[in-house]
mmCIF file with all atom_site columns, C-alpha atoms in Angstrom:
data_model
loop_
_atom_site.group_PDB
_atom_site.id
_atom_site.type_symbol
_atom_site.label_atom_id
_atom_site.label_alt_id
_atom_site.label_comp_id
_atom_site.label_asym_id
_atom_site.label_entity_id
_atom_site.label_seq_id
_atom_site.pdbx_PDB_ins_code
_atom_site.Cartn_x
_atom_site.Cartn_y
_atom_site.Cartn_z
_atom_site.occupancy
_atom_site.B_iso_or_equiv
_atom_site.pdbx_formal_charge
_atom_site.auth_seq_id
_atom_site.auth_comp_id
_atom_site.auth_asym_id
_atom_site.auth_atom_id
_atom_site.pdbx_PDB_model_num
ATOM 1   C CA . GLU A 1 1   ? 48.822 144.089 -106.312 1.00 92.00 ? 1   GLU A CA 1
ATOM 2   C CA . VAL A 1 2   ? 47.899 146.830 -108.739 1.00 95.00 ? 2   VAL A CA 1
ATOM 3   C CA . GLN A 1 3   ? 44.222 147.701 -108.905 1.00 97.00 ? 3   GLN A CA 1
ATOM 4   C CA . LEU A 1 4   ? 42.679 150.093 -111.396 1.00 98.00 ? 4   LEU A CA 1
ATOM 5   C CA . VAL A 1 5   ? 38.965 150.758 -110.980 1.00 98.00 ? 5   VAL A CA 1
ATOM 6   C CA . GLU A 1 6   ? 37.087 152.787 -113.559 1.00 98.00 ? 6   GLU A CA 1
ATOM 7   C CA . SER A 1 7   ? 33.815 154.551 -112.879 1.00 97.00 ? 7   SER A CA 1
ATOM 8   C CA . GLY A 1 8   ? 31.512 157.134 -114.386 1.00 97.00 ? 8   GLY A CA 1
ATOM 9   C CA . GLY A 1 9   ? 30.398 155.379 -117.556 1.00 97.00 ? 9   GLY A CA 1
ATOM 10  C CA . GLY A 1 10  ? 26.790 155.381 -118.662 1.00 97.00 ? 10  GLY A CA 1
ATOM 11  C CA . LEU A 1 11  ? 24.274 156.448 -121.255 1.00 98.00 ? 11  LEU A CA 1
ATOM 12  C CA . VAL A 1 12  ? 24.684 159.881 -122.813 1.00 98.00 ? 12  VAL A CA 1
ATOM 13  C CA . GLN A 1 13  ? 23.035 161.567 -125.758 1.00 98.00 ? 13  GLN A CA 1
ATOM 14  C CA . PRO A 1 14  ? 24.985 162.481 -128.889 1.00 98.00 ? 14  PRO A CA 1
ATOM 15  C CA . GLY A 1 15  ? 26.639 165.854 -128.386 1.00 98.00 ? 15  GLY A CA 1
ATOM 16  C CA . GLY A 1 16  ? 26.707 165.362 -124.637 1.00 98.00 ? 16  GLY A CA 1
ATOM 17  C CA . SER A 1 17  ? 29.560 165.131 -122.153 1.00 98.00 ? 17  SER A CA 1
ATOM 18  C CA . LEU A 1 18  ? 30.773 162.580 -119.660 1.00 98.00 ? 18  LEU A CA 1
ATOM 19  C CA . ARG A 1 19  ? 33.723 162.277 -117.313 1.00 98.00 ? 19  ARG A CA 1
ATOM 20  C CA . VAL A 1 20  ? 35.097 158.870 -116.414 1.00 98.00 ? 20  VAL A CA 1
ATOM 21  C CA . SER A 1 21  ? 37.584 158.209 -113.639 1.00 98.00 ? 21  SER A CA 1
ATOM 22  C CA . CYS A 1 22  ? 40.118 155.542 -112.761 1.00 98.00 ? 22  CYS A CA 1
ATOM 23  C CA . ALA A 1 23  ? 41.194 155.038 -109.156 1.00 98.00 ? 23  ALA A CA 1
ATOM 24  C CA . ALA A 1 24  ? 44.548 153.346 -108.708 1.00 98.00 ? 24  ALA A CA 1
ATOM 25  C CA . SER A 1 25  ? 45.867 151.419 -105.719 1.00 97.00 ? 25  SER A CA 1
ATOM 26  C CA . GLY A 1 26  ? 48.824 149.180 -105.040 1.00 96.00 ? 26  GLY A CA 1
ATOM 27  C CA . ILE A 1 27  ? 51.233 151.403 -106.984 1.00 95.00 ? 27  ILE A CA 1
ATOM 28  C CA . ASP A 1 28  ? 53.035 154.707 -106.510 1.00 96.00 ? 28  ASP A CA 1
ATOM 29  C CA . PHE A 1 29  ? 50.698 156.304 -109.020 1.00 97.00 ? 29  PHE A CA 1
ATOM 30  C CA . GLY A 1 30  ? 52.820 159.378 -109.694 1.00 97.00 ? 30  GLY A CA 1
ATOM 31  C CA . ASN A 1 31  ? 55.646 157.228 -111.064 1.00 97.00 ? 31  ASN A CA 1
ATOM 32  C CA . TYR A 1 32  ? 53.711 155.901 -114.043 1.00 97.00 ? 32  TYR A CA 1
ATOM 33  C CA . ALA A 1 33  ? 52.408 157.217 -117.337 1.00 96.00 ? 33  ALA A CA 1
ATOM 34  C CA . MET A 1 34  ? 48.767 156.294 -117.920 1.00 97.00 ? 34  MET A CA 1
ATOM 35  C CA . SER A 1 35  ? 46.518 155.728 -120.907 1.00 98.00 ? 35  SER A CA 1
ATOM 36  C CA . TRP A 1 36  ? 42.926 155.183 -121.907 1.00 98.00 ? 36  TRP A CA 1
ATOM 37  C CA . VAL A 1 37  ? 42.152 152.444 -124.418 1.00 98.00 ? 37  VAL A CA 1
ATOM 38  C CA . ARG A 1 38  ? 38.660 151.717 -125.709 1.00 98.00 ? 38  ARG A CA 1
ATOM 39  C CA . GLN A 1 39  ? 36.905 148.786 -127.300 1.00 98.00 ? 39  GLN A CA 1
ATOM 40  C CA . ALA A 1 40  ? 33.692 149.157 -129.270 1.00 98.00 ? 40  ALA A CA 1
ATOM 41  C CA . PRO A 1 41  ? 31.244 146.249 -128.907 1.00 96.00 ? 41  PRO A CA 1
ATOM 42  C CA . GLY A 1 42  ? 32.620 143.194 -130.693 1.00 94.00 ? 42  GLY A CA 1
ATOM 43  C CA . LYS A 1 43  ? 35.618 145.119 -132.026 1.00 97.00 ? 43  LYS A CA 1
ATOM 44  C CA . GLY A 1 44  ? 39.321 145.422 -131.373 1.00 97.00 ? 44  GLY A CA 1
ATOM 45  C CA . LEU A 1 45  ? 41.323 147.723 -129.138 1.00 98.00 ? 45  LEU A CA 1
ATOM 46  C CA . GLU A 1 46  ? 41.798 151.406 -129.936 1.00 98.00 ? 46  GLU A CA 1
ATOM 47  C CA . TRP A 1 47  ? 44.250 153.641 -128.108 1.00 98.00 ? 47  TRP A CA 1
ATOM 48  C CA . VAL A 1 48  ? 42.512 156.855 -127.037 1.00 98.00 ? 48  VAL A CA 1
ATOM 49  C CA . CYS A 1 49  ? 45.041 158.994 -125.154 1.00 98.00 ? 49  CYS A CA 1
ATOM 50  C CA . SER A 1 50  ? 47.990 159.015 -122.781 1.00 97.00 ? 50  SER A CA 1
ATOM 51  C CA . VAL A 1 51  ? 49.419 161.330 -120.140 1.00 97.00 ? 51  VAL A CA 1
ATOM 52  C CA . GLY A 1 52  ? 52.854 161.568 -118.577 1.00 95.00 ? 52  GLY A CA 1
ATOM 53  C CA . HIS A 1 53  ? 53.507 160.628 -114.974 1.00 96.00 ? 53  HIS A CA 1
ATOM 54  C CA . GLY A 1 54  ? 53.455 164.265 -113.864 1.00 95.00 ? 54  GLY A CA 1
ATOM 55  C CA . GLY A 1 55  ? 50.319 165.151 -115.779 1.00 93.00 ? 55  GLY A CA 1
ATOM 56  C CA . ASP A 1 56  ? 52.191 166.701 -118.647 1.00 87.00 ? 56  ASP A CA 1
ATOM 57  C CA . ASN A 1 57  ? 52.692 165.503 -122.192 1.00 85.00 ? 57  ASN A CA 1
ATOM 58  C CA . PRO A 1 58  ? 49.143 164.498 -123.102 1.00 96.00 ? 58  PRO A CA 1
ATOM 59  C CA . TYR A 1 59  ? 48.735 162.679 -126.396 1.00 97.00 ? 59  TYR A CA 1
ATOM 60  C CA . TYR A 1 60  ? 45.474 162.013 -128.212 1.00 97.00 ? 60  TYR A CA 1
ATOM 61  C CA . GLY A 1 61  ? 44.266 159.796 -131.001 1.00 97.00 ? 61  GLY A CA 1
ATOM 62  C CA . ASP A 1 62  ? 42.993 161.582 -134.098 1.00 96.00 ? 62  ASP A CA 1
ATOM 63  C CA . SER A 1 63  ? 39.428 160.406 -133.507 1.00 97.00 ? 63  SER A CA 1
ATOM 64  C CA . VAL A 1 64  ? 39.170 162.189 -130.141 1.00 98.00 ? 64  VAL A CA 1
ATOM 65  C CA . LYS A 1 65  ? 41.559 165.120 -130.508 1.00 97.00 ? 65  LYS A CA 1
ATOM 66  C CA . GLY A 1 66  ? 39.829 168.373 -129.599 1.00 97.00 ? 66  GLY A CA 1
ATOM 67  C CA . ARG A 1 67  ? 36.934 166.600 -127.869 1.00 98.00 ? 67  ARG A CA 1
ATOM 68  C CA . PHE A 1 68  ? 38.546 164.559 -125.069 1.00 98.00 ? 68  PHE A CA 1
ATOM 69  C CA . ILE A 1 69  ? 40.905 165.684 -122.303 1.00 98.00 ? 69  ILE A CA 1
ATOM 70  C CA . ILE A 1 70  ? 43.025 163.348 -120.186 1.00 98.00 ? 70  ILE A CA 1
ATOM 71  C CA . SER A 1 71  ? 44.167 164.504 -116.769 1.00 98.00 ? 71  SER A CA 1
ATOM 72  C CA . ARG A 1 72  ? 45.304 163.079 -113.472 1.00 98.00 ? 72  ARG A CA 1
ATOM 73  C CA . ASP A 1 73  ? 45.441 163.931 -109.785 1.00 98.00 ? 73  ASP A CA 1
ATOM 74  C CA . ASN A 1 74  ? 48.483 162.225 -108.317 1.00 98.00 ? 74  ASN A CA 1
ATOM 75  C CA . SER A 1 75  ? 47.530 163.239 -104.771 1.00 97.00 ? 75  SER A CA 1
ATOM 76  C CA . ARG A 1 76  ? 44.366 161.156 -105.177 1.00 98.00 ? 76  ARG A CA 1
ATOM 77  C CA . SER A 1 77  ? 45.918 158.445 -107.412 1.00 98.00 ? 77  SER A CA 1
ATOM 78  C CA . THR A 1 78  ? 43.197 159.063 -109.946 1.00 98.00 ? 78  THR A CA 1
ATOM 79  C CA . LEU A 1 79  ? 43.099 159.357 -113.727 1.00 98.00 ? 79  LEU A CA 1
ATOM 80  C CA . PHE A 1 80  ? 40.335 161.179 -115.567 1.00 98.00 ? 80  PHE A CA 1
ATOM 81  C CA . LEU A 1 81  ? 38.927 161.358 -119.058 1.00 98.00 ? 81  LEU A CA 1
ATOM 82  C CA . GLN A 1 82  ? 36.661 164.274 -119.897 1.00 98.00 ? 82  GLN A CA 1
ATOM 83  C CA . MET A 1 83  ? 34.660 163.481 -123.032 1.00 98.00 ? 83  MET A CA 1
ATOM 84  C CA . ASP A 1 84  ? 32.792 166.265 -124.816 1.00 98.00 ? 84  ASP A CA 1
ATOM 85  C CA . ARG A 1 85  ? 30.781 166.415 -128.045 1.00 98.00 ? 85  ARG A CA 1
ATOM 86  C CA . LEU A 1 86  ? 30.244 162.684 -127.843 1.00 98.00 ? 86  LEU A CA 1
ATOM 87  C CA . ARG A 1 87  ? 29.290 160.741 -130.961 1.00 98.00 ? 87  ARG A CA 1
ATOM 88  C CA . ALA A 1 88  ? 27.660 157.353 -131.503 1.00 98.00 ? 88  ALA A CA 1
ATOM 89  C CA . GLU A 1 89  ? 31.030 155.993 -132.621 1.00 98.00 ? 89  GLU A CA 1
ATOM 90  C CA . ASP A 1 90  ? 32.476 156.772 -129.178 1.00 98.00 ? 90  ASP A CA 1
ATOM 91  C CA . THR A 1 91  ? 30.345 153.964 -127.748 1.00 98.00 ? 91  THR A CA 1
ATOM 92  C CA . ALA A 1 92  ? 32.787 151.520 -126.194 1.00 98.00 ? 92  ALA A CA 1
ATOM 93  C CA . ILE A 1 93  ? 34.208 150.035 -123.041 1.00 98.00 ? 93  ILE A CA 1
ATOM 94  C CA . TYR A 1 94  ? 36.866 152.460 -121.805 1.00 98.00 ? 94  TYR A CA 1
ATOM 95  C CA . TYR A 1 95  ? 39.852 150.872 -120.099 1.00 98.00 ? 95  TYR A CA 1
ATOM 96  C CA . CYS A 1 96  ? 42.309 152.712 -117.941 1.00 98.00 ? 96  CYS A CA 1
ATOM 97  C CA . ALA A 1 97  ? 45.806 151.249 -118.262 1.00 98.00 ? 97  ALA A CA 1
ATOM 98  C CA . GLN A 1 98  ? 49.098 151.768 -116.473 1.00 98.00 ? 98  GLN A CA 1
ATOM 99  C CA . HIS A 1 99  ? 52.353 151.926 -118.400 1.00 96.00 ? 99  HIS A CA 1
ATOM 100 C CA . SER A 1 100 ? 55.425 150.075 -117.149 1.00 93.00 ? 100 SER A CA 1
ATOM 101 C CA . GLY A 1 101 ? 57.109 153.294 -116.049 1.00 92.00 ? 101 GLY A CA 1
ATOM 102 C CA . THR A 1 102 ? 57.386 156.899 -117.109 1.00 92.00 ? 102 THR A CA 1
ATOM 103 C CA . ASP A 1 103 ? 57.600 155.870 -120.745 1.00 91.00 ? 103 ASP A CA 1
ATOM 104 C CA . MET A 1 104 ? 54.537 155.118 -122.841 1.00 91.00 ? 104 MET A CA 1
ATOM 105 C CA . ILE A 1 105 ? 55.462 151.856 -124.489 1.00 92.00 ? 105 ILE A CA 1
ATOM 106 C CA . ARG A 1 106 ? 53.691 148.928 -122.855 1.00 95.00 ? 106 ARG A CA 1
ATOM 107 C CA . LEU A 1 107 ? 50.542 148.631 -120.783 1.00 97.00 ? 107 LEU A CA 1
ATOM 108 C CA . SER A 1 108 ? 51.348 146.541 -117.728 1.00 97.00 ? 108 SER A CA 1
ATOM 109 C CA . SER A 1 109 ? 48.053 146.686 -115.864 1.00 97.00 ? 109 SER A CA 1
ATOM 110 C CA . TRP A 1 110 ? 44.483 147.360 -116.924 1.00 98.00 ? 110 TRP A CA 1
ATOM 111 C CA . GLY A 1 111 ? 41.240 148.167 -115.182 1.00 98.00 ? 111 GLY A CA 1
ATOM 112 C CA . GLN A 1 112 ? 38.061 146.198 -115.772 1.00 97.00 ? 112 GLN A CA 1
ATOM 113 C CA . GLY A 1 113 ? 36.610 148.946 -117.953 1.00 98.00 ? 113 GLY A CA 1
ATOM 114 C CA . THR A 1 114 ? 33.583 151.204 -117.880 1.00 98.00 ? 114 THR A CA 1
ATOM 115 C CA . LEU A 1 115 ? 30.934 151.224 -120.607 1.00 98.00 ? 115 LEU A CA 1
ATOM 116 C CA . VAL A 1 116 ? 30.070 154.470 -122.356 1.00 98.00 ? 116 VAL A CA 1
ATOM 117 C CA . LEU A 1 117 ? 26.961 154.302 -124.522 1.00 98.00 ? 117 LEU A CA 1
ATOM 118 C CA . VAL A 1 118 ? 26.209 157.260 -126.765 1.00 98.00 ? 118 VAL A CA 1
ATOM 119 C CA . SER A 1 119 ? 22.652 157.063 -127.979 1.00 97.00 ? 119 SER A CA 1
ATOM 120 C CA . SER A 1 120 ? 19.471 159.098 -128.197 1.00 96.00 ? 120 SER A CA 1
ATOM 121 C CA . GLN B 2 1   ? 49.574 149.730 -139.347 1.00 94.00 ? 1   GLN B CA 1
ATOM 122 C CA . LEU B 2 2   ? 49.542 146.212 -137.905 1.00 97.00 ? 2   LEU B CA 1
ATOM 123 C CA . THR B 2 3   ? 47.866 143.279 -139.654 1.00 98.00 ? 3   THR B CA 1
ATOM 124 C CA . GLN B 2 4   ? 47.212 140.137 -137.665 1.00 98.00 ? 4   GLN B CA 1
ATOM 125 C CA . SER B 2 5   ? 46.609 136.773 -139.253 1.00 96.00 ? 5   SER B CA 1
ATOM 126 C CA . PRO B 2 6   ? 44.643 134.703 -139.177 1.00 96.00 ? 6   PRO B CA 1
ATOM 127 C CA . SER B 2 7   ? 41.684 136.620 -137.761 1.00 97.00 ? 7   SER B CA 1
ATOM 128 C CA . SER B 2 8   ? 40.608 133.404 -136.077 1.00 97.00 ? 8   SER B CA 1
ATOM 129 C CA . LEU B 2 9   ? 41.816 129.863 -135.806 1.00 96.00 ? 9   LEU B CA 1
ATOM 130 C CA . SER B 2 10  ? 40.552 126.597 -134.400 1.00 96.00 ? 10  SER B CA 1
ATOM 131 C CA . ALA B 2 11  ? 42.875 124.494 -132.314 1.00 96.00 ? 11  ALA B CA 1
ATOM 132 C CA . SER B 2 12  ? 42.895 121.728 -129.733 1.00 95.00 ? 12  SER B CA 1
ATOM 133 C CA . VAL B 2 13  ? 44.398 121.392 -126.302 1.00 96.00 ? 13  VAL B CA 1
ATOM 134 C CA . GLY B 2 14  ? 48.039 120.444 -126.653 1.00 96.00 ? 14  GLY B CA 1
ATOM 135 C CA . ASP B 2 15  ? 48.490 122.027 -130.086 1.00 97.00 ? 15  ASP B CA 1
ATOM 136 C CA . ARG B 2 16  ? 51.315 124.351 -130.996 1.00 97.00 ? 16  ARG B CA 1
ATOM 137 C CA . VAL B 2 17  ? 49.842 127.499 -132.527 1.00 97.00 ? 17  VAL B CA 1
ATOM 138 C CA . SER B 2 18  ? 51.507 130.470 -134.153 1.00 98.00 ? 18  SER B CA 1
ATOM 139 C CA . LEU B 2 19  ? 49.905 133.875 -134.591 1.00 98.00 ? 19  LEU B CA 1
ATOM 140 C CA . THR B 2 20  ? 51.345 136.478 -136.918 1.00 98.00 ? 20  THR B CA 1
ATOM 141 C CA . CYS B 2 21  ? 51.530 140.260 -136.751 1.00 98.00 ? 21  CYS B CA 1
ATOM 142 C CA . GLN B 2 22  ? 52.779 142.107 -139.816 1.00 98.00 ? 22  GLN B CA 1
ATOM 143 C CA . ALA B 2 23  ? 53.811 145.766 -139.635 1.00 97.00 ? 23  ALA B CA 1
ATOM 144 C CA . SER B 2 24  ? 53.443 148.057 -142.638 1.00 97.00 ? 24  SER B CA 1
ATOM 145 C CA . GLN B 2 25  ? 56.861 149.579 -141.952 1.00 96.00 ? 25  GLN B CA 1
ATOM 146 C CA . TYR B 2 26  ? 60.042 148.722 -140.116 1.00 96.00 ? 26  TYR B CA 1
ATOM 147 C CA . ILE B 2 27  ? 59.484 148.883 -136.335 1.00 94.00 ? 27  ILE B CA 1
ATOM 148 C CA . THR B 2 28  ? 62.587 147.092 -134.961 1.00 95.00 ? 28  THR B CA 1
ATOM 149 C CA . ASN B 2 29  ? 61.316 145.180 -131.898 1.00 95.00 ? 29  ASN B CA 1
ATOM 150 C CA . PHE B 2 30  ? 58.828 147.817 -130.705 1.00 96.00 ? 30  PHE B CA 1
ATOM 151 C CA . LEU B 2 31  ? 56.006 145.303 -130.373 1.00 97.00 ? 31  LEU B CA 1
ATOM 152 C CA . ASN B 2 32  ? 53.959 143.892 -127.500 1.00 98.00 ? 32  ASN B CA 1
ATOM 153 C CA . TRP B 2 33  ? 51.366 141.108 -127.301 1.00 98.00 ? 33  TRP B CA 1
ATOM 154 C CA . TYR B 2 34  ? 48.236 140.992 -125.148 1.00 98.00 ? 34  TYR B CA 1
ATOM 155 C CA . GLN B 2 35  ? 45.694 138.293 -124.340 1.00 98.00 ? 35  GLN B CA 1
ATOM 156 C CA . GLN B 2 36  ? 42.039 139.115 -123.837 1.00 98.00 ? 36  GLN B CA 1
ATOM 157 C CA . LYS B 2 37  ? 39.412 136.716 -122.583 1.00 97.00 ? 37  LYS B CA 1
ATOM 158 C CA . PRO B 2 38  ? 35.689 137.393 -123.136 1.00 94.00 ? 38  PRO B CA 1
ATOM 159 C CA . GLY B 2 39  ? 34.365 140.069 -120.821 1.00 94.00 ? 39  GLY B CA 1
ATOM 160 C CA . LYS B 2 40  ? 37.806 140.747 -119.355 1.00 97.00 ? 40  LYS B CA 1
ATOM 161 C CA . ALA B 2 41  ? 40.494 143.372 -119.748 1.00 98.00 ? 41  ALA B CA 1
ATOM 162 C CA . PRO B 2 42  ? 43.561 142.646 -121.868 1.00 98.00 ? 42  PRO B CA 1
ATOM 163 C CA . LYS B 2 43  ? 46.653 141.265 -120.178 1.00 98.00 ? 43  LYS B CA 1
ATOM 164 C CA . LEU B 2 44  ? 50.258 141.887 -121.224 1.00 98.00 ? 44  LEU B CA 1
ATOM 165 C CA . LEU B 2 45  ? 51.948 138.668 -122.396 1.00 98.00 ? 45  LEU B CA 1
ATOM 166 C CA . ILE B 2 46  ? 55.072 139.636 -124.321 1.00 98.00 ? 46  ILE B CA 1
ATOM 167 C CA . PHE B 2 47  ? 56.958 142.934 -124.501 1.00 97.00 ? 47  PHE B CA 1
ATOM 168 C CA . ASP B 2 48  ? 59.659 144.124 -126.862 1.00 97.00 ? 48  ASP B CA 1
ATOM 169 C CA . ALA B 2 49  ? 58.752 141.312 -129.268 1.00 97.00 ? 49  ALA B CA 1
ATOM 170 C CA . SER B 2 50  ? 60.276 138.457 -127.294 1.00 98.00 ? 50  SER B CA 1
ATOM 171 C CA . HIS B 2 51  ? 60.322 139.141 -123.542 1.00 98.00 ? 51  HIS B CA 1
ATOM 172 C CA . LEU B 2 52  ? 57.858 137.286 -121.353 1.00 98.00 ? 52  LEU B CA 1
ATOM 173 C CA . ALA B 2 53  ? 55.870 139.503 -118.977 1.00 97.00 ? 53  ALA B CA 1
ATOM 174 C CA . PRO B 2 54  ? 56.035 138.556 -115.282 1.00 95.00 ? 54  PRO B CA 1
ATOM 175 C CA . GLY B 2 55  ? 53.856 135.603 -114.377 1.00 95.00 ? 55  GLY B CA 1
ATOM 176 C CA . VAL B 2 56  ? 53.199 134.519 -117.971 1.00 97.00 ? 56  VAL B CA 1
ATOM 177 C CA . PRO B 2 57  ? 53.688 130.774 -118.546 1.00 97.00 ? 57  PRO B CA 1
ATOM 178 C CA . SER B 2 58  ? 56.737 129.716 -120.526 1.00 97.00 ? 58  SER B CA 1
ATOM 179 C CA . ARG B 2 59  ? 54.591 128.012 -123.192 1.00 97.00 ? 59  ARG B CA 1
ATOM 180 C CA . PHE B 2 60  ? 54.137 131.510 -124.611 1.00 98.00 ? 60  PHE B CA 1
ATOM 181 C CA . SER B 2 61  ? 56.941 132.940 -126.695 1.00 98.00 ? 61  SER B CA 1
ATOM 182 C CA . GLY B 2 62  ? 57.416 135.842 -129.060 1.00 98.00 ? 62  GLY B CA 1
ATOM 183 C CA . SER B 2 63  ? 59.786 136.299 -131.950 1.00 98.00 ? 63  SER B CA 1
ATOM 184 C CA . GLY B 2 64  ? 60.502 138.548 -134.873 1.00 97.00 ? 64  GLY B CA 1
ATOM 185 C CA . SER B 2 65  ? 61.836 141.981 -135.658 1.00 96.00 ? 65  SER B CA 1
ATOM 186 C CA . GLY B 2 66  ? 61.474 144.570 -138.357 1.00 96.00 ? 66  GLY B CA 1
ATOM 187 C CA . THR B 2 67  ? 58.089 143.934 -139.919 1.00 97.00 ? 67  THR B CA 1
ATOM 188 C CA . HIS B 2 68  ? 57.206 140.317 -139.121 1.00 98.00 ? 68  HIS B CA 1
ATOM 189 C CA . PHE B 2 69  ? 56.368 139.046 -135.644 1.00 98.00 ? 69  PHE B CA 1
ATOM 190 C CA . THR B 2 70  ? 55.050 135.793 -134.236 1.00 98.00 ? 70  THR B CA 1
ATOM 191 C CA . LEU B 2 71  ? 53.394 134.759 -130.997 1.00 98.00 ? 71  LEU B CA 1
ATOM 192 C CA . THR B 2 72  ? 53.688 131.033 -130.369 1.00 98.00 ? 72  THR B CA 1
ATOM 193 C CA . ILE B 2 73  ? 51.821 128.955 -127.819 1.00 97.00 ? 73  ILE B CA 1
ATOM 194 C CA . ASP B 2 74  ? 53.533 125.609 -127.381 1.00 97.00 ? 74  ASP B CA 1
ATOM 195 C CA . GLY B 2 75  ? 51.058 123.171 -125.870 1.00 96.00 ? 75  GLY B CA 1
ATOM 196 C CA . LEU B 2 76  ? 47.737 125.023 -125.895 1.00 96.00 ? 76  LEU B CA 1
ATOM 197 C CA . GLN B 2 77  ? 45.875 124.876 -122.579 1.00 96.00 ? 77  GLN B CA 1
ATOM 198 C CA . PRO B 2 78  ? 42.121 125.356 -121.973 1.00 95.00 ? 78  PRO B CA 1
ATOM 199 C CA . ASP B 2 79  ? 42.885 128.725 -120.362 1.00 95.00 ? 79  ASP B CA 1
ATOM 200 C CA . ASP B 2 80  ? 44.544 129.952 -123.579 1.00 96.00 ? 80  ASP B CA 1
ATOM 201 C CA . PHE B 2 81  ? 41.386 130.150 -125.687 1.00 93.00 ? 81  PHE B CA 1
ATOM 202 C CA . ALA B 2 82  ? 41.147 133.908 -126.075 1.00 97.00 ? 82  ALA B CA 1
ATOM 203 C CA . THR B 2 83  ? 41.808 136.786 -128.459 1.00 98.00 ? 83  THR B CA 1
ATOM 204 C CA . TYR B 2 84  ? 45.367 137.984 -128.919 1.00 98.00 ? 84  TYR B CA 1
ATOM 205 C CA . PHE B 2 85  ? 46.364 141.501 -129.943 1.00 98.00 ? 85  PHE B CA 1
ATOM 206 C CA . CYS B 2 86  ? 49.710 142.882 -131.016 1.00 98.00 ? 86  CYS B CA 1
ATOM 207 C CA . GLN B 2 87  ? 50.592 146.499 -130.260 1.00 98.00 ? 87  GLN B CA 1
ATOM 208 C CA . HIS B 2 88  ? 53.270 148.777 -131.673 1.00 96.00 ? 88  HIS B CA 1
ATOM 209 C CA . TYR B 2 89  ? 54.848 151.654 -129.814 1.00 93.00 ? 89  TYR B CA 1
ATOM 210 C CA . ASP B 2 90  ? 57.396 154.319 -130.624 1.00 90.00 ? 90  ASP B CA 1
ATOM 211 C CA . TYR B 2 91  ? 59.244 156.860 -128.476 1.00 85.00 ? 91  TYR B CA 1
ATOM 212 C CA . VAL B 2 92  ? 55.979 158.790 -128.114 1.00 86.00 ? 92  VAL B CA 1
ATOM 213 C CA . PRO B 2 93  ? 52.336 157.787 -128.782 1.00 88.00 ? 93  PRO B CA 1
ATOM 214 C CA . PRO B 2 94  ? 50.242 156.846 -130.643 1.00 93.00 ? 94  PRO B CA 1
ATOM 215 C CA . LEU B 2 95  ? 49.997 153.226 -129.621 1.00 95.00 ? 95  LEU B CA 1
ATOM 216 C CA . THR B 2 96  ? 48.726 151.066 -132.466 1.00 96.00 ? 96  THR B CA 1
ATOM 217 C CA . PHE B 2 97  ? 46.896 147.775 -132.064 1.00 98.00 ? 97  PHE B CA 1
ATOM 218 C CA . GLY B 2 98  ? 46.414 144.985 -134.557 1.00 98.00 ? 98  GLY B CA 1
ATOM 219 C CA . GLY B 2 99  ? 42.931 143.697 -135.294 1.00 97.00 ? 99  GLY B CA 1
ATOM 220 C CA . GLY B 2 100 ? 43.341 140.584 -133.150 1.00 98.00 ? 100 GLY B CA 1
ATOM 221 C CA . THR B 2 101 ? 43.396 136.816 -133.597 1.00 98.00 ? 101 THR B CA 1
ATOM 222 C CA . LYS B 2 102 ? 40.746 134.744 -131.872 1.00 98.00 ? 102 LYS B CA 1
ATOM 223 C CA . VAL B 2 103 ? 41.893 131.270 -130.821 1.00 97.00 ? 103 VAL B CA 1
ATOM 224 C CA . GLU B 2 104 ? 38.900 128.951 -130.572 1.00 94.00 ? 104 GLU B CA 1
ATOM 225 C CA . VAL B 2 105 ? 38.335 125.326 -129.707 1.00 84.00 ? 105 VAL B CA 1
#
């Protein structure tokens, strides 16, 4: 069974930085593209970024481009999201999600999410 | 851009309900559906517009192509009261989500 466990969320001041992680188990992590999707309180889903199975080909949404960096360590089956210059509108639950393969078309498994709260 | 309608609907156990997702441009069958229950992560239900994800009950079905897509639940069960999101993909990101339809008692 696939398990994705996010960690590292918390309260951060506007302009600050935070790194969240996603530990994967039950899959051969290096065979799958991965994404981060976020959900602001009471709102819908917003795709944040994706990375290829080898750590290449990162893609970013316009709202986070230049501020967030997605990366992965396949030897540790872990996905990361480095978030800099955080804004109040970045407040959301951040979900790590596994694609169905090396493509980036559907999200087959999701973690439980980690809450990032940007506030002074 | 994906527009889901209605934004919410009220239904009863046993009902047949249909949720709509309208794309602003032609997207062939590049559309997935997810279910999200309160406080939980989304779960993949339907991929490529009409294919049931593993383990999803057969009362769920998806149809459509081009710009108009439908998720149908035939015989609503208590476990089905949730919010449903459609999602478009292309050969590379971005992934685009619709605003969601909440199915309530």
